[in-house]
Coordinates of C-alpha atoms and ligand atoms in Angstrom, one line a residue:
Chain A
X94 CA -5.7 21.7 14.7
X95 CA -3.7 19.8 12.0
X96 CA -0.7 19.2 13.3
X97 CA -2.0 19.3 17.1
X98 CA -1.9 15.7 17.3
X99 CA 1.1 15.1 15.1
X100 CA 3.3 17.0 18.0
X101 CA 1.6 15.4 21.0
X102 CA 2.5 11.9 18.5
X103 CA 6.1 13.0 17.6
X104 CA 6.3 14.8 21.1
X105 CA 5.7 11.9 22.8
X106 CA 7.9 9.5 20.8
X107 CA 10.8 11.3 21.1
X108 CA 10.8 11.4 24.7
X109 CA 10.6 7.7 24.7
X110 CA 13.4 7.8 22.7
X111 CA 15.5 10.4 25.1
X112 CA 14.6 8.0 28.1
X113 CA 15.9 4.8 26.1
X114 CA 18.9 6.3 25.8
X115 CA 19.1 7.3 29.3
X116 CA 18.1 4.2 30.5
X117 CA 21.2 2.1 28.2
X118 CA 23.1 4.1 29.6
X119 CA 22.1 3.7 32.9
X120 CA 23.3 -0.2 32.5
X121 CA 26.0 -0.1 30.3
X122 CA 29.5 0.1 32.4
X123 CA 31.1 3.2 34.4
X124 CA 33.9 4.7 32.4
X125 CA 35.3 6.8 35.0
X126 CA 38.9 6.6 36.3
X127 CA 39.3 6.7 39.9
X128 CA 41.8 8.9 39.4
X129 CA 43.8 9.3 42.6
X130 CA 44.0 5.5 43.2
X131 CA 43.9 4.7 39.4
X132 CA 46.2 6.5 36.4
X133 CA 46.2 4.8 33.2
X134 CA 49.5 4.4 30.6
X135 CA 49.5 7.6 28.0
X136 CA 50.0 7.3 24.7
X137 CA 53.7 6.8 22.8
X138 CA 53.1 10.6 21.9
X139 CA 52.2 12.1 25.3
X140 CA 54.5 15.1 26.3
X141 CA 55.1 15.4 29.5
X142 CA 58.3 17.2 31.3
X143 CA 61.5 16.0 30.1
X144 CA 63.8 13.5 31.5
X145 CA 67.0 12.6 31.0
X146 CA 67.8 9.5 28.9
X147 CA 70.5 6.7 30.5
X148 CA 72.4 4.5 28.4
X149 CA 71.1 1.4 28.3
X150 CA 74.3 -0.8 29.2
X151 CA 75.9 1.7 32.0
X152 CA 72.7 3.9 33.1
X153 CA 74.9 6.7 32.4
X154 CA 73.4 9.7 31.0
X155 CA 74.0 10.4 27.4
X156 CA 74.1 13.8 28.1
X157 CA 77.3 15.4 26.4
X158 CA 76.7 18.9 28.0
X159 CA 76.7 20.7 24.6
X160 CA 74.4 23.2 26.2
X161 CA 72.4 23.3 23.0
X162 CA 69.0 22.7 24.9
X163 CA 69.8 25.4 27.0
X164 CA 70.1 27.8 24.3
X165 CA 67.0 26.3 22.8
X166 CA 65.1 26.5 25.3
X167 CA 62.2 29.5 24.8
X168 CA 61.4 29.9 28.0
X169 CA 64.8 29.6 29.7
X170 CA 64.0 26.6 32.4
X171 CA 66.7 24.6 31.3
X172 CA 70.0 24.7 33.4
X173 CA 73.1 22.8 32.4
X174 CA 76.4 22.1 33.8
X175 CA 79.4 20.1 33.5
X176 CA 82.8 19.4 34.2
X177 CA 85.8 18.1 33.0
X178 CA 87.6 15.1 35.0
X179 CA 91.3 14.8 34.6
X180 CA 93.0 13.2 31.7
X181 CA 88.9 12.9 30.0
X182 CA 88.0 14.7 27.0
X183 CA 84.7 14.7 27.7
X184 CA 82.4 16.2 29.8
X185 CA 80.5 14.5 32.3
X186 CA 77.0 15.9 33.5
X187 CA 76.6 17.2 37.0
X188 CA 73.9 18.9 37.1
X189 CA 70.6 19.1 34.9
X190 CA 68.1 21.2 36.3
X191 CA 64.9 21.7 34.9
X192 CA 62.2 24.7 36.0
X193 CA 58.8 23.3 35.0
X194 CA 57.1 25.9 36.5
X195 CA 57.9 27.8 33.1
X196 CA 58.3 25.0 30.4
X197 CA 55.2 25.4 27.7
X198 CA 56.6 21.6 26.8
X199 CA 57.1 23.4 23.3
X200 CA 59.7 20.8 22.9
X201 CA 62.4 22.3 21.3
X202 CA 65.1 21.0 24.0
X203 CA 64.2 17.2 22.8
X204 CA 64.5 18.2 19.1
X205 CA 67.9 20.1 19.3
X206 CA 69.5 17.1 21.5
X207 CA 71.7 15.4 19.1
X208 CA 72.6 12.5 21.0
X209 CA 69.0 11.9 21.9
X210 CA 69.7 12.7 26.2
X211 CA 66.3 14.1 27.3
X212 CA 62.9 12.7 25.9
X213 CA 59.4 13.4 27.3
X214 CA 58.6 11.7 30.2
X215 CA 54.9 10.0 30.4
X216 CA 54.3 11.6 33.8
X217 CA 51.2 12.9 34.0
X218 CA 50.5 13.0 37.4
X219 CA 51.6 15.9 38.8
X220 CA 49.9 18.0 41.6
X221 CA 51.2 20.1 44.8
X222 CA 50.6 23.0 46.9
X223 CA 54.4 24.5 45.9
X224 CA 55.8 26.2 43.3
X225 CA 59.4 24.8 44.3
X226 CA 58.4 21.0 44.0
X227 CA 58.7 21.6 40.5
X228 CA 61.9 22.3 39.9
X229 CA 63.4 19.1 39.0
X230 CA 66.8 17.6 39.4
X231 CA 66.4 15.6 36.3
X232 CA 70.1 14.0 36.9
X233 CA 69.3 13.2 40.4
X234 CA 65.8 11.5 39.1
X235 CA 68.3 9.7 36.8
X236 CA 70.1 8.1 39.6
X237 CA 66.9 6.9 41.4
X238 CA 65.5 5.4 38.4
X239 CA 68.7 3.7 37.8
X240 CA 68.9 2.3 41.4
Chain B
X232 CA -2.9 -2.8 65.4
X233 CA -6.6 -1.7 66.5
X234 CA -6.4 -3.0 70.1
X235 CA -4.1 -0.2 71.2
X236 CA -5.1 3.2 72.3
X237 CA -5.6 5.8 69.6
X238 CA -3.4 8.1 71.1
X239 CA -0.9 5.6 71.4
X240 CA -2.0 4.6 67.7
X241 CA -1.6 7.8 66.3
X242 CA 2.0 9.1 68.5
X243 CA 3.5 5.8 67.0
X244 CA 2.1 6.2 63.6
X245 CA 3.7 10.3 63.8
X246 CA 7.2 8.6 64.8
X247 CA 6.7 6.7 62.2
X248 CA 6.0 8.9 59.6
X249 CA 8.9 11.5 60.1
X250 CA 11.0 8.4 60.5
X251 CA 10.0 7.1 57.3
X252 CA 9.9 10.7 55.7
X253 CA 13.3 12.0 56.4
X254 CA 15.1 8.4 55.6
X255 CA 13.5 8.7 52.3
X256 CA 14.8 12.4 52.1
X257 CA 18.2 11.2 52.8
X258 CA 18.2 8.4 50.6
X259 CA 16.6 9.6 48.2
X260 CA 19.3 12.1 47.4
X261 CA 21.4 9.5 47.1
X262 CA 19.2 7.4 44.6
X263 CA 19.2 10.9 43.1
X264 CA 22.9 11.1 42.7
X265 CA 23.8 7.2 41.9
X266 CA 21.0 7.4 39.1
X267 CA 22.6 10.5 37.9
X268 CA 25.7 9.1 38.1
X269 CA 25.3 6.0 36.4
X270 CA 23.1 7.3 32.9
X271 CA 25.9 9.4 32.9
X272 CA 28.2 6.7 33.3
X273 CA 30.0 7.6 36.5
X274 CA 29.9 5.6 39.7
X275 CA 28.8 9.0 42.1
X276 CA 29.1 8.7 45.4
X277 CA 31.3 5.9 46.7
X278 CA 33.4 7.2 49.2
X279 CA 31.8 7.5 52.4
X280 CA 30.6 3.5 53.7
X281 CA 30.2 1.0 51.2
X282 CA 28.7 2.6 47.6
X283 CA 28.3 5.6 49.1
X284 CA 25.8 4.3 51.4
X285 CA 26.8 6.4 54.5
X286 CA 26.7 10.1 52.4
X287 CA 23.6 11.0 53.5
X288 CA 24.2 11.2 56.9
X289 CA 27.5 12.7 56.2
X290 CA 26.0 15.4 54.4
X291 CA 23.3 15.7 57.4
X292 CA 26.3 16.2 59.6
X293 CA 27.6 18.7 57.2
X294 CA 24.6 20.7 57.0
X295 CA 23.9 20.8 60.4
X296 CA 26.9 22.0 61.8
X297 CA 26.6 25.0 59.3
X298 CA 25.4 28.7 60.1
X299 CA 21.9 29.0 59.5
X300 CA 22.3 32.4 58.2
X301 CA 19.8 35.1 58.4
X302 CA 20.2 37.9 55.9
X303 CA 20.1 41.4 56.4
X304 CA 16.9 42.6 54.8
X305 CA 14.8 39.5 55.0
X306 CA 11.7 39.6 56.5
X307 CA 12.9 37.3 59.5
X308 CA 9.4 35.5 60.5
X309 CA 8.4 34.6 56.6
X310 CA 12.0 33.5 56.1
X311 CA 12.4 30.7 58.9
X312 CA 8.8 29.6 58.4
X313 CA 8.7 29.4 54.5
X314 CA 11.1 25.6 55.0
X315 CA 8.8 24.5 57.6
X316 CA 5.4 25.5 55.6
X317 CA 6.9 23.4 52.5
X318 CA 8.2 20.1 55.0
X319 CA 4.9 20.1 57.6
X320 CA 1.8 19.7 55.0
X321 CA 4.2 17.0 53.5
X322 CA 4.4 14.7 56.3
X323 CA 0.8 15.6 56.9
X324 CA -0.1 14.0 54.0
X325 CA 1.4 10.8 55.1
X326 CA -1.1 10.5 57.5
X327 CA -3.8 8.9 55.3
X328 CA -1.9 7.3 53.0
X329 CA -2.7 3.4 53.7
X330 CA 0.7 1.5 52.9
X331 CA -1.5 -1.5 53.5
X332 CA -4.8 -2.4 53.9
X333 CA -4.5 -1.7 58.2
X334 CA -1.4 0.0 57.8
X335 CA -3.0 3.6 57.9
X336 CA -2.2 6.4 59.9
X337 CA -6.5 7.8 59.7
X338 CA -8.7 6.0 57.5
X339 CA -10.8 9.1 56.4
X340 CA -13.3 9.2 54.2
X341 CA -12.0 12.7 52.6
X342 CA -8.4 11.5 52.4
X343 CA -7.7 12.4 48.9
X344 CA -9.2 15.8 49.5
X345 CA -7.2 16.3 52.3
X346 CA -3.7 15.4 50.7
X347 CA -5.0 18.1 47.8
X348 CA -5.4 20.3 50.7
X349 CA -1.9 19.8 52.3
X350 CA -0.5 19.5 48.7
X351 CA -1.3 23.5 48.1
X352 CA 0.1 24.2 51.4
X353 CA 3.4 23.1 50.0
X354 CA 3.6 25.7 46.8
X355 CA 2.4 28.9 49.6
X356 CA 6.2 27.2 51.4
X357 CA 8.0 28.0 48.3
X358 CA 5.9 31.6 47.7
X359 CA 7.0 32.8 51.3
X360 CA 10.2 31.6 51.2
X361 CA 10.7 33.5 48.1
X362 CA 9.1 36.4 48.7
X363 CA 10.8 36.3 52.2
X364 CA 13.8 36.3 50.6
X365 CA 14.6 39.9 49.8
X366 CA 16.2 38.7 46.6
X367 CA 14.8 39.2 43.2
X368 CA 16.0 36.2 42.0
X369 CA 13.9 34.4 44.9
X370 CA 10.6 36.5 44.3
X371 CA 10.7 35.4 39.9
X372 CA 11.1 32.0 41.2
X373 CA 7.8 32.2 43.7
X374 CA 6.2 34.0 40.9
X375 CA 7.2 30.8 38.4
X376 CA 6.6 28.3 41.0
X377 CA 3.4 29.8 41.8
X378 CA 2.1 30.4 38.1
X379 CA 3.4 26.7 37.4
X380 CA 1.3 25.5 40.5
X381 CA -1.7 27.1 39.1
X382 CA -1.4 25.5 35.4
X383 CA -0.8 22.0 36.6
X384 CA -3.3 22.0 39.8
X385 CA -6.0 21.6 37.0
X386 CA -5.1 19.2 34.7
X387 CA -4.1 16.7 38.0
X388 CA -7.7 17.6 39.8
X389 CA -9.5 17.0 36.9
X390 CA -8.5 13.6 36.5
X391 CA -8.5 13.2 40.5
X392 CA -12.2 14.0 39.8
X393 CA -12.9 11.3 36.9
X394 CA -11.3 8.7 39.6
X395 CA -13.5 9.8 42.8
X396 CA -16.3 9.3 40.2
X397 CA -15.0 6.0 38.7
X398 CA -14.7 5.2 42.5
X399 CA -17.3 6.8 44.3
X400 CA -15.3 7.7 47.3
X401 CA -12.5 9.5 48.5
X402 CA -11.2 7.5 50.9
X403 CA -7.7 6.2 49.8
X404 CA -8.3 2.5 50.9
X405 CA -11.5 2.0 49.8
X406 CA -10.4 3.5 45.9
X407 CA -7.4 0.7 46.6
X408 CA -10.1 -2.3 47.5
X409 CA -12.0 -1.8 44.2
X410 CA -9.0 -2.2 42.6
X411 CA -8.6 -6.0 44.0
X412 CA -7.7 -8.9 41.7
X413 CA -5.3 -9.6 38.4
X414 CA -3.4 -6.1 37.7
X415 CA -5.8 -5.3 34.9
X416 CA -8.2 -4.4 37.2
X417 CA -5.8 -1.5 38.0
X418 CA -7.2 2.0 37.5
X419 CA -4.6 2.2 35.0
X420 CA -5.7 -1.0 32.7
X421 CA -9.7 -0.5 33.2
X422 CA -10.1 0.8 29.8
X423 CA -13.3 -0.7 30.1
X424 CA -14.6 2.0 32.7
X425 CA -13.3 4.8 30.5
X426 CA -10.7 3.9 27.7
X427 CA -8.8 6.9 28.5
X428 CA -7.4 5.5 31.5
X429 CA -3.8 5.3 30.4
X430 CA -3.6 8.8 29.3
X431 CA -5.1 9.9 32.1
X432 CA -2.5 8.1 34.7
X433 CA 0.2 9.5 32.1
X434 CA -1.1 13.1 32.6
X435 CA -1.5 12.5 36.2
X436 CA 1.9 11.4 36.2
X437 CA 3.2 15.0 34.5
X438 CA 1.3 16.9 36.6
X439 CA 2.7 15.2 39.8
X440 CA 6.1 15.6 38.6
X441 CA 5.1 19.5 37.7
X442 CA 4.0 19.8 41.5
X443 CA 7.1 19.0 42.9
X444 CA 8.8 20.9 41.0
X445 CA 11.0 18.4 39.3
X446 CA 12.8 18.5 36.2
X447 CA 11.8 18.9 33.5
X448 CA 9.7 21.5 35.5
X449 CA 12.1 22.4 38.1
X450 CA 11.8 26.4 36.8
X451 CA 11.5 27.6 40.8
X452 CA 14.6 26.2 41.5
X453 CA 16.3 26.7 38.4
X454 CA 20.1 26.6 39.6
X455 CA 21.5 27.1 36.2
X456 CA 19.2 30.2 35.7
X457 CA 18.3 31.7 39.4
X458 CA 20.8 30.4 41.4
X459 CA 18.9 28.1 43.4
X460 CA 15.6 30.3 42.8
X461 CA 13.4 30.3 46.1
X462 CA 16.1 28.6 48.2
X463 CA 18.9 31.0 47.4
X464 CA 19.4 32.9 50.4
X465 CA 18.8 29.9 52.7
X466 CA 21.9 27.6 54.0
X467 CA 22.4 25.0 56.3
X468 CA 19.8 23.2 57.7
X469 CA 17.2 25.9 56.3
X470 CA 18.4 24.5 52.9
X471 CA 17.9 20.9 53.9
X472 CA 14.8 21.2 55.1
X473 CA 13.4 22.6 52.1
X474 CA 14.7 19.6 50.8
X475 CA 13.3 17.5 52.9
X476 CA 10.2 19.0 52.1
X477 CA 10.6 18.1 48.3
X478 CA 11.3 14.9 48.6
X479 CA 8.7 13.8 51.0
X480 CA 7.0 15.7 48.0
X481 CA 8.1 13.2 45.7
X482 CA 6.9 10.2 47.9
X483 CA 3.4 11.5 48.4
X484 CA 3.2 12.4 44.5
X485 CA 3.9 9.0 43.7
X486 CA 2.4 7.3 46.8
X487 CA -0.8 8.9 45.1
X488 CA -0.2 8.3 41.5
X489 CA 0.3 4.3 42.9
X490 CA -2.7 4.7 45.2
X491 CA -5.1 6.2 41.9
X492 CA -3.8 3.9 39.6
X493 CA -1.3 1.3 40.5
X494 CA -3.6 -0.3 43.0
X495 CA -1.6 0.8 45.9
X496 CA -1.0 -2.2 48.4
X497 CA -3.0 -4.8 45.8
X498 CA -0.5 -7.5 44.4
X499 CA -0.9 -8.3 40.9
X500 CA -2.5 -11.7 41.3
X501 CA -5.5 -12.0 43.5
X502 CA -3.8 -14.0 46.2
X503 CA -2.4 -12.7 49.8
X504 CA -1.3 -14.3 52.7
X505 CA -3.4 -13.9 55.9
X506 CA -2.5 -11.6 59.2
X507 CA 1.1 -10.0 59.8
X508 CA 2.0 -11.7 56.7
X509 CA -0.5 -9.9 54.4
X510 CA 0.2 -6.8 55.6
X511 CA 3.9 -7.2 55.1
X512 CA 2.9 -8.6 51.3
X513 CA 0.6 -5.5 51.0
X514 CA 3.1 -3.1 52.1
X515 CA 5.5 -4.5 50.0
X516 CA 3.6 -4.1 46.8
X517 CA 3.0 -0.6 47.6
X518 CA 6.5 -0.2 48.6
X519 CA 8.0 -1.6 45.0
X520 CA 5.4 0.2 42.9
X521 CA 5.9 3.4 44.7
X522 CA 9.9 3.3 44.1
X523 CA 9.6 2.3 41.1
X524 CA 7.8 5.5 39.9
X525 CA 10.1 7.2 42.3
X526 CA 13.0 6.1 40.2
X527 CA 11.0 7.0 37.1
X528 CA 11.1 10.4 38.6
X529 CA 15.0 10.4 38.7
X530 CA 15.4 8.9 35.4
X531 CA 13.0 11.2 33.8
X532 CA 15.1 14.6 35.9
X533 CA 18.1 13.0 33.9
X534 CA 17.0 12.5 30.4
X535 CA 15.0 15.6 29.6
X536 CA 16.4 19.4 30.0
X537 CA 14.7 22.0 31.3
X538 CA 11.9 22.9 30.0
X539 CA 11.0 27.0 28.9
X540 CA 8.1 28.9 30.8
X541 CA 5.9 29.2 28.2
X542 CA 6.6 25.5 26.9
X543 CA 5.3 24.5 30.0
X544 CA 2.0 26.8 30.5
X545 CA 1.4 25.3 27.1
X546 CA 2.0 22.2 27.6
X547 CA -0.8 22.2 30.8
X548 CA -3.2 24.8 29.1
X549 CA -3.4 23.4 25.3
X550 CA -2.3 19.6 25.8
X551 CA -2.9 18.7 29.8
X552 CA -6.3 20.1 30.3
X553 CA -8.1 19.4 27.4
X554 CA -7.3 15.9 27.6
X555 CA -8.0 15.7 31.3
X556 CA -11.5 17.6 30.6
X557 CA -12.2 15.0 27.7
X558 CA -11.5 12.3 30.2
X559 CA -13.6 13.9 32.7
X560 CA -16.8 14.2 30.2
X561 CA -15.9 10.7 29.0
X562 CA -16.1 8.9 32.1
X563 CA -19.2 10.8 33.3
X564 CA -20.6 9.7 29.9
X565 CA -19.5 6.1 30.2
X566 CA -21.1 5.7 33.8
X567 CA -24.1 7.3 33.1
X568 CA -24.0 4.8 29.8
X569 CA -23.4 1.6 31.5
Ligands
SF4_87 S1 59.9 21.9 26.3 FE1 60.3 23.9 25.6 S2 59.9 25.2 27.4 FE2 60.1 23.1 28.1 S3 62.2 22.9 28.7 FE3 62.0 22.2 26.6 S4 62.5 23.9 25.3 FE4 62.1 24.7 27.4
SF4_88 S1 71.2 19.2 24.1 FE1 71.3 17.1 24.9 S2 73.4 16.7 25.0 FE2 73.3 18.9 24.8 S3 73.3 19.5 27.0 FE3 71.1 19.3 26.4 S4 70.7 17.2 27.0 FE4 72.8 17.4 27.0

């Protein structure tokens, strides 16, 4: 009988408690993103898929087409290729094709770029009903973001 | 509204009443889901009409146009009666309830007996349906909803009982008149008929809740557990109507608990206006006290977890009763006293 009243006491406090809680909550503000009309910024850190880096003066990609991201690349989704125009020493990038359907964004491609060409984009928002929408002609994304 | 013809009386107060019982069904869901939403800090629904306002009838549409399946195995009679059994004795009840002093479908002098009466027609609409079922899932959930039935129906009439006493009547309008005047003349503040009074509209309260088989006492349905316990092998509108049935459940359980306590249509100063206007002003009352427990109802499914069988046949049999019975011997002391 002792501690009969005690629990209908601390019983019945506690769920005044719970429904204070629920009830501050009920007025405090949504913190839900409407997501398909509203995406936020992510974080400097966020690892998306990569993209390829311009310069900053011509747009150009810094690409040199060493082919080291290729090689690095665990998964294999990276596809470089490049050519050599007459009387240049260097190659110019023509085609940078990335499979994302396969890329664990491990990372590896960004850290064995010397020169810095691809870095992680901060898109997030990616969603489709086919596999081939996501292999991406990151030189050809280049172009329209430079346009 | 005593001039017209009682058949004409009584076809326009049954309009009435479905109307009024199925727009609360349908709206109430959505209280439901923008309560639930919003202690949970998310804005629910918002797509359909402004805030969400047109889901209901979205989801009527929705239901409707899908299969009312029968499954092989069920007994097919019990199974399409068991929805109907739970929604009928529900908008039955409606009948006596007096929104305002000559806003009454039957003034009766056994109204609150016959509401009880309807009220245990509603747990033999979840037994059937169950049990009609087939499933085993469905027939543990009658069982539960039957046992938890059983626990609470006790506690609930016993203080029913110490308020037909405090009252001397059972007609619903007449317990409302005597509770005329400021707000502390409310069932629920005359602590001078029987000081119990607030733990007895508290215990009330629980048990109403218990009867509708809301959270926390929502064990027939129990989605997380038994699918959707009793109501698992219905769909469409066989599904709706069951909850149809539970939500004009809701209204009548707090309808009652505002009716017994609350002093229904009374304001809380003793001032009205005279005619049309007093009946708006009465309705009114009854109409803000009434959602207002209603919303308690959905605040209360959205704080507290489901609760354990034997938590709650405790709860009843070692907390519930004993103080409803000590209420019960108090007040027949106090007016055999005074
Ligand atoms: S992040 Fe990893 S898996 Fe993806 S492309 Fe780069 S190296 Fe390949
Ligand atoms: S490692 Fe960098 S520079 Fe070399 S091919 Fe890849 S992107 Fe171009």
């Amino acid at each position: 009988m002792s501690g009969y009243f005690e629990d209908i006491y601390t019983g019945t406090k506690s769920l005044g408690i719970g429904l204070g809680i629920t009830i501050k909550a009920f007025f405090q503000p949504v913190v839900t993103l409407q997501y398909p009309y509203e995406t936020i910024k992510m974080s400097a850190r966020f690892r998306g898929h990569i993209e390829l880096v311009g310069s900053e003066e011509t747009g150009e990609p810094l690409c040199i087409v060493c082919g080291m991201c290729q090689k690095a690349c665990p998964s294999g989704c990276i596809t470089v290729a490049g050519e050599k125009p007459e009387g240049s020493k260097k190659k110019v990038l023509t085609h940078y094709i990335l499979d994302f359907t396969k890329c664990s964004l491990c990372g590896q491609c960004v850290e064995s770029c010397k020169p810095g060409a691809i870095t992680f984009s901060k898109d997030y928002n990616l969603a489709g009903p086919r596999k081939e929408d996501y292999v991406f002609d990151l030189l050809k994304r280049l172009t329209e973001r430079n346009s | 509204m005593n001039e017209l013809p009682e058949v004409v009386r009584l076809l326009i107060f049954l309009v009435g009443i479905i109307g009024f019982a199925a727009l609360n069904a349908a709206y109430l869901v959505w209280v439901e889901r923008k309560g639930a939403a919003h202690i949970q800090r998310r804005i629910g629904p918002k797509e359909v009409g402004p805030f969400g306002l047109i889901q209901p009838l979205a989801d009527g549409v929705k239901l409707m146009t899908k299969q009312l399946l029968v499954p092989a195995g069920v007994d097919p009679i019990l199974f399409k009666v068991a929805p109907i059994l739970l929604l009928v004795p529900a908008i039955m009840s409606f009948l006596v309830i007096p929104f305002s002093e000559d806003l009454v479908g039957r003034d009766i002098n056994i109204g609150l007996l016959m509401i009880f009466a309807f009220a245990s027609v509603n747990v033999f609409g979840v037994l059937i349906g169950g049990w009609g079922s087939n499933n085993k899932y469905a027939v543990i959930s009658a069982a539960r909803a039957v046992s938890q039935n059983v626990a609470y129906e006790i506690p609930m009439l016993l203080i029913v009982i110490s308020i037909v006493m405090v009252s001397n009547t059972m007609n619903l309008n007449e317990i409302i008149r005597q509770q005329a005047g400021w707000f502390f003349n409310w069932n629920v503040c005359r602590i001078w008929v029987n000081p119990l009074m607030p733990i007895a509209f508290v215990v009330f309260f629980i048990c109403s809740l218990a009867e509708t088989n809301r959270a926390p006492f929502d064990l027939a349905e129990a989605e997380s557990e038994l699918i959707a316990g009793a109501y698992t092998e219905y769909s469409g509108m066989g599904f709706g109507v069951f909850f149809m049935g539970e939500y004009a459940n809701i209204v009548i359980g707090c309808a009652l608990t505002t009716i017994l306590f609350l002093g229904g249509w009374q304001s809380p100063i003793p001032w009205s206006p005279a005619g049309l206007l007093g009946t708006l002003w009465g309705v009114s009352w009854f109409l803000v006290k009434m959602y207002f427990l209603i919303w308690t109802v959905v605040w209360i499914r959205w704080t507290y977890p489901r609760i354990q069988f034997y938590y709650l046949l405790n709860l009843s049999w070692k907390i519930l009763i004993p103080f409803a019975l000590i209420n019960l011997i108090l007040t027949a002391a106090m007016i055999k006293v005074f």
